[in-house]
C-alpha atoms as a printed R data frame, in Angstrom:
    type eleno elety resid chain resno       x       y       z
1   ATOM     1    CA   MET     A     1   0.106  -0.282  -0.099
2   ATOM     2    CA   LEU     A     2   0.935   3.423  -0.673
3   ATOM     3    CA   ALA     A     3   2.045   5.590   1.827
4   ATOM     4    CA   ILE     A     4  -0.759   8.348   1.656
5   ATOM     5    CA   ASP     A     5  -3.031   5.272   1.288
6   ATOM     6    CA   ALA     A     6  -2.102   3.929   4.303
7   ATOM     7    CA   ALA     A     7  -2.302   7.260   5.893
8   ATOM     8    CA   ALA     A     8  -5.708   8.345   4.831
9   ATOM     9    CA   TYR     A     9  -7.497   4.654   5.862
10  ATOM    10    CA   ALA     A    10  -5.564   5.615   9.058
11  ATOM    11    CA   SER     A    11  -7.277   9.116   9.896
12  ATOM    12    CA   PRO     A    12 -10.015   9.291  12.025
13  ATOM    13    CA   TRP     A    13 -11.116  11.249   9.115
14  ATOM    14    CA   ARG     A    14 -11.954   8.537   6.992
15  ATOM    15    CA   ARG     A    15 -15.616   8.451   8.383
16  ATOM    16    CA   VAL     A    16 -16.304  11.461   7.658
17  ATOM    17    CA   HIS     A    17 -18.454  12.060   4.212
18  ATOM    18    CA   PRO     A    18 -15.377  12.866   1.714
19  ATOM    19    CA   ALA     A    19 -18.900  15.374  -0.053
20  ATOM    20    CA   VAL     A    20 -17.513  17.607   3.981
21  ATOM    21    CA   LYS     A    21 -14.289  17.131   3.076
22  ATOM    22    CA   GLY     A    22 -14.466  17.897  -0.079
23  ATOM    23    CA   VAL     A    23 -16.306  20.765   0.660
24  ATOM    24    CA   PHE     A    24 -13.681  21.709   3.394
25  ATOM    25    CA   PHE     A    25 -10.881  21.682   1.264
26  ATOM    26    CA   GLY     A    26 -11.897  22.357  -2.008
27  ATOM    27    CA   GLY     A    27 -13.369  26.052  -0.679
28  ATOM    28    CA   LEU     A    28  -9.666  26.208   0.653
29  ATOM    29    CA   LEU     A    29  -8.209  25.366  -2.422
30  ATOM    30    CA   VAL     A    30 -10.814  28.067  -4.457
31  ATOM    31    CA   CYS     A    31  -9.396  30.765  -1.822
32  ATOM    32    CA   ALA     A    32  -5.750  30.443  -2.534
33  ATOM    33    CA   LEU     A    33  -6.380  30.578  -6.321
34  ATOM    34    CA   ALA     A    34  -9.022  32.955  -6.384
35  ATOM    35    CA   LEU     A    35  -8.282  35.277  -3.602
36  ATOM    36    CA   PRO     A    36  -5.327  37.410  -3.825
37  ATOM    37    CA   THR     A    37  -2.111  35.074  -2.660
38  ATOM    38    CA   TRP     A    38  -1.166  37.918   0.256
39  ATOM    39    CA   PRO     A    39  -3.079  37.237   2.871
40  ATOM    40    CA   ALA     A    40  -4.940  34.643   1.032
41  ATOM    41    CA   ALA     A    41  -2.365  31.725   0.866
42  ATOM    42    CA   PRO     A    42  -1.401  32.209   3.961
43  ATOM    43    CA   LEU     A    43  -4.596  31.814   5.699
44  ATOM    44    CA   VAL     A    44  -5.552  28.898   3.656
45  ATOM    45    CA   ALA     A    45  -2.408  27.028   4.177
46  ATOM    46    CA   ALA     A    46  -2.622  27.357   8.399
47  ATOM    47    CA   VAL     A    47  -6.160  26.421   8.247
48  ATOM    48    CA   ALA     A    48  -5.203  23.255   6.009
49  ATOM    49    CA   LEU     A    49  -2.626  22.468   8.338
50  ATOM    50    CA   THR     A    50  -3.988  23.263  11.538
51  ATOM    51    CA   ALA     A    51  -6.964  20.896  10.614
52  ATOM    52    CA   ALA     A    52  -5.004  18.406   9.164
53  ATOM    53    CA   LEU     A    53  -2.706  18.086  12.140
54  ATOM    54    CA   GLY     A    54  -5.308  18.919  14.768
55  ATOM    55    CA   PRO     A    55  -8.357  16.577  14.716
56  ATOM    56    CA   ALA     A    56  -7.974  13.969  11.082
57  ATOM    57    CA   ARG     A    57  -4.466  13.343  12.800
58  ATOM    58    CA   VAL     A    58  -2.471  13.410   9.493
59  ATOM    59    CA   SER     A    59   1.073  12.136  10.161
60  ATOM    60    CA   PRO     A    60   3.732  15.538   9.328
61  ATOM    61    CA   ARG     A    61   5.966  12.757   8.058
62  ATOM    62    CA   ALA     A    62   3.301  11.582   5.890
63  ATOM    63    CA   PHE     A    63   2.796  14.287   4.450
64  ATOM    64    CA   ALA     A    64   6.505  15.509   4.089
65  ATOM    65    CA   ARG     A    65   6.898  12.560   1.557
66  ATOM    66    CA   ALA     A    66   3.991  14.000   0.017
67  ATOM    67    CA   ALA     A    67   4.036  17.533  -0.396
68  ATOM    68    CA   TRP     A    68   8.366  17.434  -0.867
69  ATOM    69    CA   GLY     A    69   7.883  17.037  -4.696
70  ATOM    70    CA   PRO     A    70   5.105  19.135  -5.411
71  ATOM    71    CA   LEU     A    71   7.077  21.930  -2.806
72  ATOM    72    CA   LEU     A    72  10.522  21.694  -4.945
73  ATOM    73    CA   PHE     A    73   9.154  21.525  -8.267
74  ATOM    74    CA   ILE     A    74   7.022  24.865  -7.931
75  ATOM    75    CA   LEU     A    75  10.382  26.510  -6.023
76  ATOM    76    CA   THR     A    76  12.394  25.522  -8.839
77  ATOM    77    CA   GLY     A    77   9.564  26.126 -11.541
78  ATOM    78    CA   SER     A    78   9.230  30.245 -10.119
79  ATOM    79    CA   LEU     A    79  12.873  30.813 -10.248
80  ATOM    80    CA   THR     A    80  12.492  31.462 -14.011
81  ATOM    81    CA   LEU     A    81  11.277  34.005 -13.206
82  ATOM    82    CA   LEU     A    82  13.697  36.320 -11.952
83  ATOM    83    CA   VAL     A    83  15.826  36.524 -15.013
84  ATOM    84    CA   THR     A    84  14.190  38.240 -17.949
85  ATOM    85    CA   VAL     A    85  14.717  37.410 -21.997
86  ATOM    86    CA   GLY     A    86  14.960  40.731 -24.173
87  ATOM    87    CA   GLY     A    87  16.823  43.473 -25.472
88  ATOM    88    CA   PRO     A    88  19.227  44.561 -28.205
89  ATOM    89    CA   GLN     A    89  21.618  40.968 -27.867
90  ATOM    90    CA   GLY     A    90  18.474  38.946 -26.511
91  ATOM    91    CA   ALA     A    91  20.834  39.030 -23.601
92  ATOM    92    CA   ILE     A    92  19.734  37.478 -20.062
93  ATOM    93    CA   ALA     A    93  18.867  39.246 -17.286
94  ATOM    94    CA   PHE     A    94  18.353  40.076 -13.807
95  ATOM    95    CA   ASP     A    95  14.272  41.041 -13.469
96  ATOM    96    CA   PRO     A    96  13.484  43.765 -10.401
97  ATOM    97    CA   ASP     A    97   9.867  42.514 -10.712
98  ATOM    98    CA   GLY     A    98  10.736  38.890 -10.745
99  ATOM    99    CA   PRO     A    99  11.165  38.034  -6.425
100 ATOM   100    CA   ALA     A   100   7.277  39.133  -6.342
101 ATOM   101    CA   ARG     A   101   6.402  37.217  -9.000
102 ATOM   102    CA   ALA     A   102   7.644  33.858  -7.589
103 ATOM   103    CA   ALA     A   103   6.931  34.721  -4.146
104 ATOM   104    CA   GLU     A   104   3.190  35.350  -5.223
105 ATOM   105    CA   ILE     A   105   3.621  32.377  -7.439
106 ATOM   106    CA   ILE     A   106   4.901  30.565  -4.639
107 ATOM   107    CA   GLY     A   107   2.017  31.264  -1.512
108 ATOM   108    CA   ARG     A   108  -0.498  30.363  -4.472
109 ATOM   109    CA   ALA     A   109   0.317  27.045  -5.314
110 ATOM   110    CA   ALA     A   110   2.098  26.254  -2.026
111 ATOM   111    CA   ALA     A   111  -0.958  26.335  -0.781
112 ATOM   112    CA   ALA     A   112  -3.090  24.970  -3.133
113 ATOM   113    CA   VAL     A   113  -0.780  21.687  -3.306
114 ATOM   114    CA   CYS     A   114  -1.352  21.699   0.677
115 ATOM   115    CA   CYS     A   115  -5.369  21.542   0.448
116 ATOM   116    CA   GLN     A   116  -4.998  18.784  -2.191
117 ATOM   117    CA   LEU     A   117  -2.619  16.609  -0.444
118 ATOM   118    CA   LEU     A   118  -4.394  16.730   2.544
119 ATOM   119    CA   PHE     A   119  -7.573  15.654   0.823
120 ATOM   120    CA   ALA     A   120  -5.839  13.256   0.176
121 ATOM   121    CA   LEU     A   121  -4.491  11.863   3.221
122 ATOM   122    CA   THR     A   122  -7.853  11.556   4.720
123 ATOM   123    CA   THR     A   123  -9.583  10.269   2.035
124 ATOM   124    CA   PRO     A   124  -9.032   6.827   0.863
125 ATOM   125    CA   LEU     A   125  -9.582   6.905  -3.082
126 ATOM   126    CA   ALA     A   126 -11.651   3.557  -2.967
127 ATOM   127    CA   ASP     A   127 -14.048   5.966  -1.011
128 ATOM   128    CA   LEU     A   128 -14.454   8.463  -3.214
129 ATOM   129    CA   LEU     A   129 -14.602   6.920  -6.919
130 ATOM   130    CA   PRO     A   130 -18.009   5.206  -5.947
131 ATOM   131    CA   ARG     A   131 -19.026   8.626  -5.499
132 ATOM   132    CA   LEU     A   132 -18.493  10.469  -8.296
133 ATOM   133    CA   THR     A   133 -20.572   9.013 -10.496
134 ATOM   134    CA   ARG     A   134 -23.589  10.372  -8.229
135 ATOM   135    CA   ILE     A   135 -22.559  13.863  -9.295
136 ATOM   136    CA   GLY     A   136 -22.830  13.091 -13.322
137 ATOM   137    CA   LEU     A   137 -18.865  11.554 -14.054
138 ATOM   138    CA   PRO     A   138 -19.143   9.655 -16.774
139 ATOM   139    CA   ALA     A   139 -19.046   5.389 -15.364
140 ATOM   140    CA   ALA     A   140 -16.872   4.689 -18.020
141 ATOM   141    CA   LEU     A   141 -14.360   7.292 -16.899
142 ATOM   142    CA   VAL     A   142 -14.392   5.839 -13.019
143 ATOM   143    CA   GLU     A   143 -14.156   2.470 -13.564
144 ATOM   144    CA   THR     A   144 -11.119   3.473 -16.221
145 ATOM   145    CA   VAL     A   145  -9.394   5.605 -13.186
146 ATOM   146    CA   ALA     A   146 -11.377   2.666 -10.363
147 ATOM   147    CA   LEU     A   147  -9.462   0.236 -12.498
148 ATOM   148    CA   ILE     A   148  -5.956   1.711 -13.436
149 ATOM   149    CA   TYR     A   149  -5.468   2.221  -9.492
150 ATOM   150    CA   ARG     A   150  -6.514  -1.390  -8.633
151 ATOM   151    CA   MET     A   151  -3.293  -2.515 -11.297
152 ATOM   152    CA   LEU     A   152  -1.142  -0.292 -10.057
153 ATOM   153    CA   PHE     A   153  -0.292  -1.920  -6.808
154 ATOM   154    CA   VAL     A   154   0.345  -4.829  -8.686
155 ATOM   155    CA   THR     A   155   2.765  -3.832 -11.370
156 ATOM   156    CA   LEU     A   156   4.533  -2.517  -8.267
157 ATOM   157    CA   ASP     A   157   4.630  -5.109  -6.529
158 ATOM   158    CA   SER     A   158   5.640  -6.633  -9.986
159 ATOM   159    CA   ALA     A   159   8.429  -4.220 -10.408
160 ATOM   160    CA   HIS     A   160   9.498  -4.875  -6.987
161 ATOM   161    CA   ARG     A   161  10.365  -9.498  -7.491
162 ATOM   162    CA   ILE     A   162  11.663  -8.244 -10.694
163 ATOM   163    CA   GLN     A   163  13.546  -5.344  -9.526
164 ATOM   164    CA   THR     A   164  15.376  -8.254  -6.585
165 ATOM   165    CA   ALA     A   165  15.393 -10.992  -8.807
166 ATOM   166    CA   GLN     A   166  18.183  -8.964 -10.907
167 ATOM   167    CA   ALA     A   167  19.659  -7.323  -7.812
168 ATOM   168    CA   GLY     A   168  20.354 -11.162  -6.934
169 ATOM   169    CA   ARG     A   169  21.172 -12.036 -10.196
170 ATOM   170    CA   LEU     A   170  24.214  -8.484  -9.438
171 ATOM   171    CA   GLY     A   171  22.145  -7.062 -12.342
172 ATOM   172    CA   TYR     A   172  22.582  -3.283 -10.885
173 ATOM   173    CA   SER     A   173  26.593  -4.018  -9.752
174 ATOM   174    CA   HIS     A   174  28.442  -1.557 -12.602
175 ATOM   175    CA   ARG     A   175  26.727   1.305 -15.090
176 ATOM   176    CA   ARG     A   176  25.935  -1.322 -18.181
177 ATOM   177    CA   ALA     A   177  24.247  -3.486 -15.143
178 ATOM   178    CA   TRP     A   178  22.297  -1.120 -14.678
179 ATOM   179    CA   VAL     A   179  20.966   0.202 -17.816
180 ATOM   180    CA   ARG     A   180  20.730  -3.510 -19.233
181 ATOM   181    CA   SER     A   181  18.834  -4.515 -16.419
182 ATOM   182    CA   VAL     A   182  16.067  -1.432 -16.394
183 ATOM   183    CA   GLY     A   183  15.366  -1.857 -19.237
184 ATOM   184    CA   ALA     A   184  14.198  -5.198 -18.943
185 ATOM   185    CA   LEU     A   185  12.585  -4.009 -16.398
186 ATOM   186    CA   GLY     A   186  10.661  -1.638 -17.992
187 ATOM   187    CA   ALA     A   187  10.255  -4.371 -20.793
188 ATOM   188    CA   ALA     A   188   8.482  -7.134 -18.194
189 ATOM   189    CA   LEU     A   189   6.428  -4.754 -17.363
190 ATOM   190    CA   PHE     A   190   4.798  -3.891 -19.974
191 ATOM   191    CA   VAL     A   191   3.892  -7.231 -21.143
192 ATOM   192    CA   ARG     A   192   2.614  -8.146 -18.064
193 ATOM   193    CA   SER     A   193   0.503  -5.551 -17.415
194 ATOM   194    CA   TYR     A   194  -0.818  -6.421 -21.101
195 ATOM   195    CA   ASP     A   195  -1.299  -9.837 -20.645
196 ATOM   196    CA   ARG     A   196  -2.590  -9.343 -16.915
197 ATOM   197    CA   ALA     A   197  -5.226  -6.572 -18.875
198 ATOM   198    CA   GLN     A   198  -6.252  -9.000 -21.526
199 ATOM   199    CA   ARG     A   199  -7.357 -11.404 -18.962
200 ATOM   200    CA   MET     A   200  -9.128  -8.812 -16.841
201 ATOM   201    CA   GLN     A   201 -11.623  -8.189 -19.364
202 ATOM   202    CA   ARG     A   202 -11.830 -11.851 -20.694
203 ATOM   203    CA   GLY     A   203 -12.727 -12.169 -17.204
204 ATOM   204    CA   LEU     A   204 -15.119  -9.581 -16.748
205 ATOM   205    CA   GLU     A   205 -16.570 -10.903 -20.160
206 ATOM   206    CA   CYS     A   206 -17.397 -14.281 -19.364
207 ATOM   207    CA   ARG     A   207 -18.474 -13.073 -16.481
208 ATOM   208    CA   GLY     A   208 -21.561 -10.883 -17.718
209 ATOM   209    CA   TYR     A   209 -20.409  -7.351 -17.962
210 ATOM   210    CA   THR     A   210 -22.895  -5.649 -19.364
211 ATOM   211    CA   GLY     A   211 -20.416  -1.761 -18.909
212 ATOM   212    CA   GLU     A   212 -21.087  -0.912 -15.444
213 ATOM   213    CA   LEU     A   213 -18.697  -2.542 -11.757
214 ATOM   214    CA   THR     A   214 -21.548  -3.102  -9.289
215 ATOM   215    CA   VAL     A   215 -19.781  -2.289  -6.425
216 ATOM   216    CA   LEU     A   216 -20.346  -2.045  -2.001
217 ATOM   217    CA   VAL     A   217 -20.021   1.325  -1.084
218 ATOM   218    CA   ASP     A   218 -19.868   2.369   3.249
219 ATOM   219    CA   GLU     A   219 -22.953   4.339   3.578
220 ATOM   220    CA   LEU     A   220 -21.717   7.561   5.468
221 ATOM   221    CA   SER     A   221 -24.036  10.257   6.888
222 ATOM   222    CA   LEU     A   222 -24.532  13.153   5.060
223 ATOM   223    CA   ARG     A   223 -25.690  16.188   7.682
224 ATOM   224    CA   PRO     A   224 -26.173  19.592   5.898
225 ATOM   225    CA   ALA     A   225 -25.142  20.904   9.229
226 ATOM   226    CA   ALA     A   226 -21.937  19.292   8.709
227 ATOM   227    CA   VAL     A   227 -21.382  20.926   5.174
228 ATOM   228    CA   SER     A   228 -22.013  24.247   6.392
229 ATOM   229    CA   ALA     A   229 -19.828  23.965   8.782
230 ATOM   230    CA   ALA     A   230 -17.234  22.399   6.492
231 ATOM   231    CA   ALA     A   231 -17.539  25.241   4.144
232 ATOM   232    CA   LEU     A   232 -17.050  28.494   7.262
233 ATOM   233    CA   PRO     A   233 -13.693  28.845   7.117
234 ATOM   234    CA   SER     A   234 -13.247  28.880   3.647
235 ATOM   235    CA   VAL     A   235 -15.819  32.238   3.750
236 ATOM   236    CA   LEU     A   236 -13.673  33.773   7.107
237 ATOM   237    CA   VAL     A   237 -10.715  33.543   4.716
238 ATOM   238    CA   ALA     A   238 -12.044  35.413   1.849
239 ATOM   239    CA   ALA     A   239 -14.007  37.715   4.838
240 ATOM   240    CA   ALA     A   240 -10.781  38.439   5.962
241 ATOM   241    CA   THR     A   241  -8.575  39.241   3.081
242 ATOM   242    CA   VAL     A   242 -11.790  41.216   1.245
243 ATOM   243    CA   SER     A   243 -11.434  43.147   4.689
244 ATOM   244    CA   TYR     A   244  -7.959  42.932   4.479
245 ATOM   245    CA   MET     A   245  -7.170  44.392   1.242
246 ATOM   246    CA   PHE     A   246 -10.138  47.283   1.684
247 ATOM   247    CA   LEU     A   247  -8.253  48.511   5.308
248 ATOM   248    CA   GLY     A   248  -5.049  48.629   3.183
249 ATOM   249    CA   ALA     A   249  -6.239  50.753   0.564
250 ATOM   250    CA   GLY     A   250  -7.853  52.645   2.970
251 ATOM   251    CA   LEU     A   251  -3.840  53.224   4.384
């Protein structure tokens, strides 16, 4: 099981309806993207982290392991805003407005990433996918995503087994052997995945597959009061941001 899935299944918020968590983290995500970066981005990140590390009891280590990759990508991508290309000779020069724009991009994107990751760390995909058809998503699309999600674990297990066998035969002892082993690993995974997909299709057809996979979904209570409470933090963040803008304009 992936670390992010293990954290989602261990979270106390797993028993909370995905719609409630979607309103909570989705509303904060909209605030991070639509409102001015300052102070909306820090407020969104603070509210999301407080809720996740507090009541949801998300492991800080699990969040750090899941967030370092996207945050590093955001940081390195924003470095290009520090320079400008132009002039008569097309020279590369420092952009005086670059640091402010880079800080805005980092703040907005980091807050948005926090909302998305914390939703994933509290909501197992197996609890979310079956409910997506109820909001109008095509059943074929949802089932394709579910099958890919389930096949992912089988593929990762196969890759681990093949890599262990290759390492036992000194397949990674030097650079040339490493390149050859990685190529063989990729080829074997492709062949096995294709064969497994064909066998899965034949198995579904033999069981009378009619175009829809019926799965058992845990019934979770969805109360209007819970949805309203989940939307309250986003409203407060928006109100605080608007008040800050008016105060700043007045000064």
